mmCIF file of C-alpha atoms and ligand atoms in Angstrom:
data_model
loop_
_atom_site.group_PDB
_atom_site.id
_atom_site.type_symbol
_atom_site.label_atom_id
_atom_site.label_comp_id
_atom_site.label_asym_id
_atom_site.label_seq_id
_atom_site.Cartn_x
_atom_site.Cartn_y
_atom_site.Cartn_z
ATOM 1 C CA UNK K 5 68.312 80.171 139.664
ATOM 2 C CA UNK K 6 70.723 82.757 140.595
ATOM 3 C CA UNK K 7 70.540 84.503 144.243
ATOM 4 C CA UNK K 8 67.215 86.298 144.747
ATOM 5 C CA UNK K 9 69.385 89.842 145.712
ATOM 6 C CA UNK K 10 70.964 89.493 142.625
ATOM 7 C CA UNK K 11 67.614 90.754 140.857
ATOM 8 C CA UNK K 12 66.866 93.897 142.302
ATOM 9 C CA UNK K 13 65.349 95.997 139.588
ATOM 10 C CA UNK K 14 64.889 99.538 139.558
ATOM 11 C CA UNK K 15 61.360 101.269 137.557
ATOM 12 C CA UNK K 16 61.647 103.074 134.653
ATOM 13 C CA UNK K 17 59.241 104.959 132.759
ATOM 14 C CA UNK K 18 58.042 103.847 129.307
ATOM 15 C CA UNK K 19 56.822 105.552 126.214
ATOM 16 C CA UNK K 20 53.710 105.300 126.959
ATOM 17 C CA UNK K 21 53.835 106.408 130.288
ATOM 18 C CA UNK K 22 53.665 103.278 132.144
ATOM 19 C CA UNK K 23 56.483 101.547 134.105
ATOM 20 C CA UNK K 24 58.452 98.770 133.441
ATOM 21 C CA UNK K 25 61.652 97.476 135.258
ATOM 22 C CA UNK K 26 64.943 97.210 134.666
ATOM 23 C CA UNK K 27 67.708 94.375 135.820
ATOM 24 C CA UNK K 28 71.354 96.019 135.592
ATOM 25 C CA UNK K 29 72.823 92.388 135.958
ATOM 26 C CA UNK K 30 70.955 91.333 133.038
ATOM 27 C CA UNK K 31 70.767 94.515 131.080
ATOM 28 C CA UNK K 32 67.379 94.065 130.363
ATOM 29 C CA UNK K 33 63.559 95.339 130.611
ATOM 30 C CA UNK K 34 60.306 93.532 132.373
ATOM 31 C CA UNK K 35 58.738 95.108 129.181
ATOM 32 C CA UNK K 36 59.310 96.875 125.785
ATOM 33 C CA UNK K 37 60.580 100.565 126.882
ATOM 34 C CA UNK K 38 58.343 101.499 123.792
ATOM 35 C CA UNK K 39 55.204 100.805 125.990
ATOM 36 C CA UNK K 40 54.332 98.521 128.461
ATOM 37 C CA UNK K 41 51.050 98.314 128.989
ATOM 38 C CA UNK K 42 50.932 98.762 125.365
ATOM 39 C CA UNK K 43 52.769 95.428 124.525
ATOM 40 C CA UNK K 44 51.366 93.557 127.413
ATOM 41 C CA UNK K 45 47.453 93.880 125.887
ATOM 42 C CA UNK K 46 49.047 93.769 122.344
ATOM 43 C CA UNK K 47 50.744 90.702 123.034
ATOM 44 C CA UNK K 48 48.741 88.665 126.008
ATOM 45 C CA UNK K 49 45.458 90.379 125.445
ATOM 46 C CA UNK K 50 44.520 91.105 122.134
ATOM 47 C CA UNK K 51 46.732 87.916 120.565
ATOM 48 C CA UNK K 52 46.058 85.707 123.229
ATOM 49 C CA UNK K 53 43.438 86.016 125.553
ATOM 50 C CA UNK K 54 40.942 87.446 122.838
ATOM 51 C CA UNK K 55 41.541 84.595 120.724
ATOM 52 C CA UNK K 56 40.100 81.954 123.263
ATOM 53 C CA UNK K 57 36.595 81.337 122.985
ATOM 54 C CA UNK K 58 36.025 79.389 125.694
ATOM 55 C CA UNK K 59 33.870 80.484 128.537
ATOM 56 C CA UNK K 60 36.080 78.847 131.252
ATOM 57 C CA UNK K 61 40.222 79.636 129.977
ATOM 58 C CA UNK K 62 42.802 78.180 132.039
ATOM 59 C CA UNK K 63 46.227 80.690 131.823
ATOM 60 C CA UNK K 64 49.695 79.402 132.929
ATOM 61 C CA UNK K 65 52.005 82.380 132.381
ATOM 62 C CA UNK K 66 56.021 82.529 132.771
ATOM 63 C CA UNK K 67 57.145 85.396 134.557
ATOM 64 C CA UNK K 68 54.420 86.950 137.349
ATOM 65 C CA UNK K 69 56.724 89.903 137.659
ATOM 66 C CA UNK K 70 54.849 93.122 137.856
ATOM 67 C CA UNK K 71 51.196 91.301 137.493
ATOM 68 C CA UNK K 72 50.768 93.480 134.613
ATOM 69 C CA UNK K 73 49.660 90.564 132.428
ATOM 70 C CA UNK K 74 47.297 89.042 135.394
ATOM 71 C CA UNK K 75 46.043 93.081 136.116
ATOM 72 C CA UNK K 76 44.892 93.389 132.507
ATOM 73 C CA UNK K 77 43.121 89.770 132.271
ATOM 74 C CA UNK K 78 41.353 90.797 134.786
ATOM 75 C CA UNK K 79 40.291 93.738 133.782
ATOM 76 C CA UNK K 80 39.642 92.358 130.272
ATOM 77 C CA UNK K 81 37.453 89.270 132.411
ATOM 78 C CA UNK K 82 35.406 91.812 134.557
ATOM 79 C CA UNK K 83 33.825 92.872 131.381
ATOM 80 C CA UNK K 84 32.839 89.371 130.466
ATOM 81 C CA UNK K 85 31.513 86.580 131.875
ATOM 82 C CA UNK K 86 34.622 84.450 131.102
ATOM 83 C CA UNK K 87 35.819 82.890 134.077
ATOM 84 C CA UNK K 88 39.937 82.661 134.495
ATOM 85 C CA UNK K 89 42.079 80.644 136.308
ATOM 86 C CA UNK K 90 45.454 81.811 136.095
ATOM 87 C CA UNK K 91 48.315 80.188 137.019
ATOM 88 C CA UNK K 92 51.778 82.181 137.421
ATOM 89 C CA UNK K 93 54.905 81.431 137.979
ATOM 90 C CA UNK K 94 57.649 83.476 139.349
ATOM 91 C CA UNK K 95 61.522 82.911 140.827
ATOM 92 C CA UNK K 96 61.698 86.618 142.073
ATOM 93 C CA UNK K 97 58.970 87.943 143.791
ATOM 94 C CA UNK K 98 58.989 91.937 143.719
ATOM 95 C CA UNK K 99 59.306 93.992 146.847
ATOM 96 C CA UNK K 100 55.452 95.352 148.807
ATOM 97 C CA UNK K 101 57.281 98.963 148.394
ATOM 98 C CA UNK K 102 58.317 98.526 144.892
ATOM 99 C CA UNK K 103 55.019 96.962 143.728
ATOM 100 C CA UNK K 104 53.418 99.970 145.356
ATOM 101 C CA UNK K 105 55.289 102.648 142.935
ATOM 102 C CA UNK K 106 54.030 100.512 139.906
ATOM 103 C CA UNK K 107 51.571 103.448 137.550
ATOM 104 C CA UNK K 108 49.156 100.408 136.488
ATOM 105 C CA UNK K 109 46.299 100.600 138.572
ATOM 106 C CA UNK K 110 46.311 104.381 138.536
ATOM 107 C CA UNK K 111 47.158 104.295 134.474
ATOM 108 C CA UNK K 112 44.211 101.754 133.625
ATOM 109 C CA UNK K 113 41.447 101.415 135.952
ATOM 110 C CA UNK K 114 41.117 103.492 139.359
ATOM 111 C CA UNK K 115 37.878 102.056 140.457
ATOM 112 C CA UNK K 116 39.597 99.087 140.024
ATOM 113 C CA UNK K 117 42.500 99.420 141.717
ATOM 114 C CA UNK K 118 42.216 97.219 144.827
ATOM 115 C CA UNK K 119 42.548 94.109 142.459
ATOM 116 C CA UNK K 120 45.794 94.883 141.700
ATOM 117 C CA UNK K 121 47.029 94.733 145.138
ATOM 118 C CA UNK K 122 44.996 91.415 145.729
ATOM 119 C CA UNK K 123 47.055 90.061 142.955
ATOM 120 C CA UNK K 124 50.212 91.035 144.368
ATOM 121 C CA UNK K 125 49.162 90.141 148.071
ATOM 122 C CA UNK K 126 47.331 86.905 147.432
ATOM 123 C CA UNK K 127 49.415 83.601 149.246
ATOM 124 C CA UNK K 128 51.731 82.046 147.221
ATOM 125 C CA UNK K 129 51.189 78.398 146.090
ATOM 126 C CA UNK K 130 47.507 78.359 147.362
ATOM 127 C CA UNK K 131 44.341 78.710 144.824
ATOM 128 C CA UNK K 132 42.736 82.435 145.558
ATOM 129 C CA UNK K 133 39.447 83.870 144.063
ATOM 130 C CA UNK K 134 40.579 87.912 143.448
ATOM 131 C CA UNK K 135 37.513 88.926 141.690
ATOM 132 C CA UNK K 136 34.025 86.748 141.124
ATOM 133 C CA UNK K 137 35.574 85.695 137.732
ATOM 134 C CA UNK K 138 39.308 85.368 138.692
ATOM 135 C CA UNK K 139 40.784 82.885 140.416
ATOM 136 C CA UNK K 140 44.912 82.866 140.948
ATOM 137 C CA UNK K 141 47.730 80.457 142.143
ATOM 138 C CA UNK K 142 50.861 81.896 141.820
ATOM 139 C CA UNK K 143 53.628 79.472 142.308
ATOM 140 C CA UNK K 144 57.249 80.605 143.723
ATOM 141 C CA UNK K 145 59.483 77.954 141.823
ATOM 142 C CA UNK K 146 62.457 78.481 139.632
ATOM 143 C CA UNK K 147 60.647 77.673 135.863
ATOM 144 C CA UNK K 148 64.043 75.949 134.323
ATOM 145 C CA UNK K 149 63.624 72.975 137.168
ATOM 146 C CA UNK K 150 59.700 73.377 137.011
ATOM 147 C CA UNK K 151 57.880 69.988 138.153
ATOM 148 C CA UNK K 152 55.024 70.348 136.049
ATOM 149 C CA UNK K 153 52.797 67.828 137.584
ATOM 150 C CA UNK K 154 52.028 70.426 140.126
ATOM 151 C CA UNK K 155 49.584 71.513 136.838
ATOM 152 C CA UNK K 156 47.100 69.266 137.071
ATOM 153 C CA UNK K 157 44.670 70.422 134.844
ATOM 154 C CA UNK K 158 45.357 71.445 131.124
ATOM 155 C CA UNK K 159 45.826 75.072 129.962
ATOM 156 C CA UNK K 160 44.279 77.012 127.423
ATOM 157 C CA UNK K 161 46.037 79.645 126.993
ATOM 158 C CA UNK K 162 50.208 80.074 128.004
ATOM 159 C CA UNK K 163 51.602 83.616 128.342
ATOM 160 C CA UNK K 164 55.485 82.730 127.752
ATOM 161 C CA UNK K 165 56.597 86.093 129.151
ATOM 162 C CA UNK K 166 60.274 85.189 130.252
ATOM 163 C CA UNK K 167 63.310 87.467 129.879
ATOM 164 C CA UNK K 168 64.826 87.680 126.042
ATOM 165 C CA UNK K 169 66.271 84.275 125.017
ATOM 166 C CA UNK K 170 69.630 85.984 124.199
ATOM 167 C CA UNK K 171 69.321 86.787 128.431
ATOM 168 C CA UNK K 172 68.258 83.633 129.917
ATOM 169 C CA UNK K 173 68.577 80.638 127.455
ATOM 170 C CA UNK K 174 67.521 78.474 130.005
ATOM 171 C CA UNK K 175 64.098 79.624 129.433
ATOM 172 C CA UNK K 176 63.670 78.888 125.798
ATOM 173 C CA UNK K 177 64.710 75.008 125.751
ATOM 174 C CA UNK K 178 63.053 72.575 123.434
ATOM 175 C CA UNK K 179 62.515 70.045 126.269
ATOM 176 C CA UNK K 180 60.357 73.684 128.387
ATOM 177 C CA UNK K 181 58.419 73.865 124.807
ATOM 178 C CA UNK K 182 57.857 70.255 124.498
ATOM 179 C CA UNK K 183 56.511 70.162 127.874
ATOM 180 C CA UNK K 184 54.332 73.002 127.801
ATOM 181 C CA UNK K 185 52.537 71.362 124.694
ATOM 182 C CA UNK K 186 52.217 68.408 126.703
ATOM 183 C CA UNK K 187 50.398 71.450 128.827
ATOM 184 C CA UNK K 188 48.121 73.051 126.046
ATOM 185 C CA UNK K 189 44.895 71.872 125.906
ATOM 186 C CA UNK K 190 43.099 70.902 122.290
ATOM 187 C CA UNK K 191 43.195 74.002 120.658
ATOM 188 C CA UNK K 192 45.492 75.673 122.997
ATOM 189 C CA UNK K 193 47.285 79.097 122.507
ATOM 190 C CA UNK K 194 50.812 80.038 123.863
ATOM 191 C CA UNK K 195 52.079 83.673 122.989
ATOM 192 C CA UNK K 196 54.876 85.419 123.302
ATOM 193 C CA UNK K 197 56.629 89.055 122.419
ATOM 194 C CA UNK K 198 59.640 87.094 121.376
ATOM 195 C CA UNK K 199 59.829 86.587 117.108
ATOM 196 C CA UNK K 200 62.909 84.849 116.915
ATOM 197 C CA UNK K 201 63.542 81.563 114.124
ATOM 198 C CA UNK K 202 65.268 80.056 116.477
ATOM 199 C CA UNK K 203 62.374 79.703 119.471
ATOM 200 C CA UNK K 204 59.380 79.827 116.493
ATOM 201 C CA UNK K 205 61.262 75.932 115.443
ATOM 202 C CA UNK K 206 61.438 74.701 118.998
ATOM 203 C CA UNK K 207 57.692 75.117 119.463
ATOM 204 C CA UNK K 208 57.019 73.612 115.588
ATOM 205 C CA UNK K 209 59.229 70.762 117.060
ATOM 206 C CA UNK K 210 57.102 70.611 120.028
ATOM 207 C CA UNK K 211 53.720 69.970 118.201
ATOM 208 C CA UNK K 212 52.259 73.503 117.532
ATOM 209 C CA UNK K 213 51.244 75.399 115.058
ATOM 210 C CA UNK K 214 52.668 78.517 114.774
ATOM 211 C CA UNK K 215 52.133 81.634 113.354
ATOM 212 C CA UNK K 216 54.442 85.548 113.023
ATOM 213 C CA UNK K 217 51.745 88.327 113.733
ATOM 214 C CA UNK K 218 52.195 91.968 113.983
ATOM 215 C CA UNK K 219 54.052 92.846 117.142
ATOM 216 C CA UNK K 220 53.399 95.976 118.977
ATOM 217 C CA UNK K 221 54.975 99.201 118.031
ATOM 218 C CA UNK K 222 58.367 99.271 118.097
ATOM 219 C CA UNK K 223 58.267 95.718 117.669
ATOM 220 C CA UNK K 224 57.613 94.347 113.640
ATOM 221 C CA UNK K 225 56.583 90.430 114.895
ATOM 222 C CA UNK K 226 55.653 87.855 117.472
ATOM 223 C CA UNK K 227 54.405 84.833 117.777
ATOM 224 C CA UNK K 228 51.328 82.638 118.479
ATOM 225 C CA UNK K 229 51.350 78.835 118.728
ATOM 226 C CA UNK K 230 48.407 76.602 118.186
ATOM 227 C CA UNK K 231 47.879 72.932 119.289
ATOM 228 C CA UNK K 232 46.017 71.576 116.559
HETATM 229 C C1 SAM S 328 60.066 89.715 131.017
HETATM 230 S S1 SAM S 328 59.728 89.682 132.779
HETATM 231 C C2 SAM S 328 57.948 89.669 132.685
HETATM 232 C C3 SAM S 328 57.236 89.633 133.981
HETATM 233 C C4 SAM S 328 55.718 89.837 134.000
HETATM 234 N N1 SAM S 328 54.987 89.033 133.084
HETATM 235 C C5 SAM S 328 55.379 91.288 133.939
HETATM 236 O O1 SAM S 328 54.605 91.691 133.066
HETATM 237 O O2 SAM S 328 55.865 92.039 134.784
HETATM 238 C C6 SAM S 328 60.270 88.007 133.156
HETATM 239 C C7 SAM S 328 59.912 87.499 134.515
HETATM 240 O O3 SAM S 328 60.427 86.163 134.679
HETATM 241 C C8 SAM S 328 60.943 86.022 135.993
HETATM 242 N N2 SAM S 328 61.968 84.959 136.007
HETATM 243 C C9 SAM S 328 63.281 85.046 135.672
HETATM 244 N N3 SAM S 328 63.874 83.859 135.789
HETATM 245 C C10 SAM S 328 62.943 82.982 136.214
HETATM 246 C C11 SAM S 328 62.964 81.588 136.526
HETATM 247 N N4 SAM S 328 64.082 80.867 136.424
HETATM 248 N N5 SAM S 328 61.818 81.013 136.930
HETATM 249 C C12 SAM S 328 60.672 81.742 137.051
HETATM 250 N N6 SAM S 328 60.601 83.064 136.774
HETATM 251 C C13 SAM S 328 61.713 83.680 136.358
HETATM 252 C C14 SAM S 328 61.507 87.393 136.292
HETATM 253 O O4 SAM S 328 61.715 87.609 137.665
HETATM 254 C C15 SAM S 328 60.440 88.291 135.687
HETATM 255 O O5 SAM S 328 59.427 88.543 136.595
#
């Protein structure tokens, strides 16, 4: 894991009007600069989460970053009686004062707006009930030297939202995908924006189904894997 002030992103405005960040040592986005919020329910939401049918859904997700993928479960939750418990990890917390420019809460739900500070504000590595249907542990570990008996319990659903495999090839190892199908529950779902050949084989090696679906715009594919 590289020095925590070497990842000090700035915001940036997307297309569709949300914010994303952007790491200059890395050259590259939180989220597609075509639309964030738009990719994050295309990809996590709509792929993922609305594909579970399972009253209870367990959620490990790869990248906390902005919360954008926690904020929108639990908006998505709050109209259901699904309950979530959503485990994140994250090597680089954001700044309070950068977290507090973020357009989400304003751009998706204002009566709802609180939650997404809990989110941000709730302890790190302790279990922590945001909403009556949310529950959230985020975990501050580097993912590439993850101990992943700390995950006790198996997960439904995996949001593998990590920086672009060309960025961080750490990320994308066969032994991560082999050990987050160890992870995946019967009939577990991991998604991710990423489309590439290369990471579609590692999770085939791994056990999973997988299958190319429409991306969001800008973006022609990603991918969904299935244990089966
Ligand atoms: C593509 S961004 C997505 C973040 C988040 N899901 C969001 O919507 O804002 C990737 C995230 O992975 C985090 N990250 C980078 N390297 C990591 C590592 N070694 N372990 C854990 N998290 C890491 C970054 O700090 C960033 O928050």
């Amino acid at each position: 894991m590289a020095g925590e002030e070497s990842m000090k992103p700035i915001i940036e405005k997307t297309a569709d009007g949300s914010h994303t960040l952007f790491v200059s040592e890395l050259d590259e986005h939180y989220h597609s600069v075509n639309g964030a919020i738009q990719e994050s329910n295309h990809v996590f939401i709509e792929t993922g989460l609305k594909h579970c049918e399972k009253d209870t859904i367990s959620i490990f997700e790869v990248g906390f970053g902005t919360g954008l993928n926690a904020y929108l479960t639990l908006l998505e939750a709050k109209k259901s009686d699904k309950v979530i418990y959503y485990t994140s990890i994250e090597a680089y917390p954001l700044d309070k004062d950068l977290i507090r420019e973020l357009n989400y809460p304003h751009q998706l739900s204002a009566d709802s707006l609180s939650y997404f500070y809990r989110l941000h504000d709730a302890e790190w590595g302790a279990e922590v009930k945001i909403s009556d249907n949310f529950y959230l542990r985020k975990l501050h570990a580097d993912f590439v030297q993850f101990d992943f008996s700390q995950i006790t319990n198996q997960q439904d659903l995996i949001y593998f939202d990590a920086f672009a495999p060309d960025k961080q090839p750490d990320m994308w190892s066969q032994d991560i995908f082999n050990q987050l199908y160890k992870l995946s529950s019967a009939q577990g779902i991991l998604v991710t924006y990423c489309a590439k050949g290369v990471v579609r084989r590692m999770m085939q090696q791994a056990g999973y189904t997988t299958e190319r679906l429409p991306g969001p715009p800008g973006k022609r594919e990603m991918l969904r894997a299935t244990k089966r």
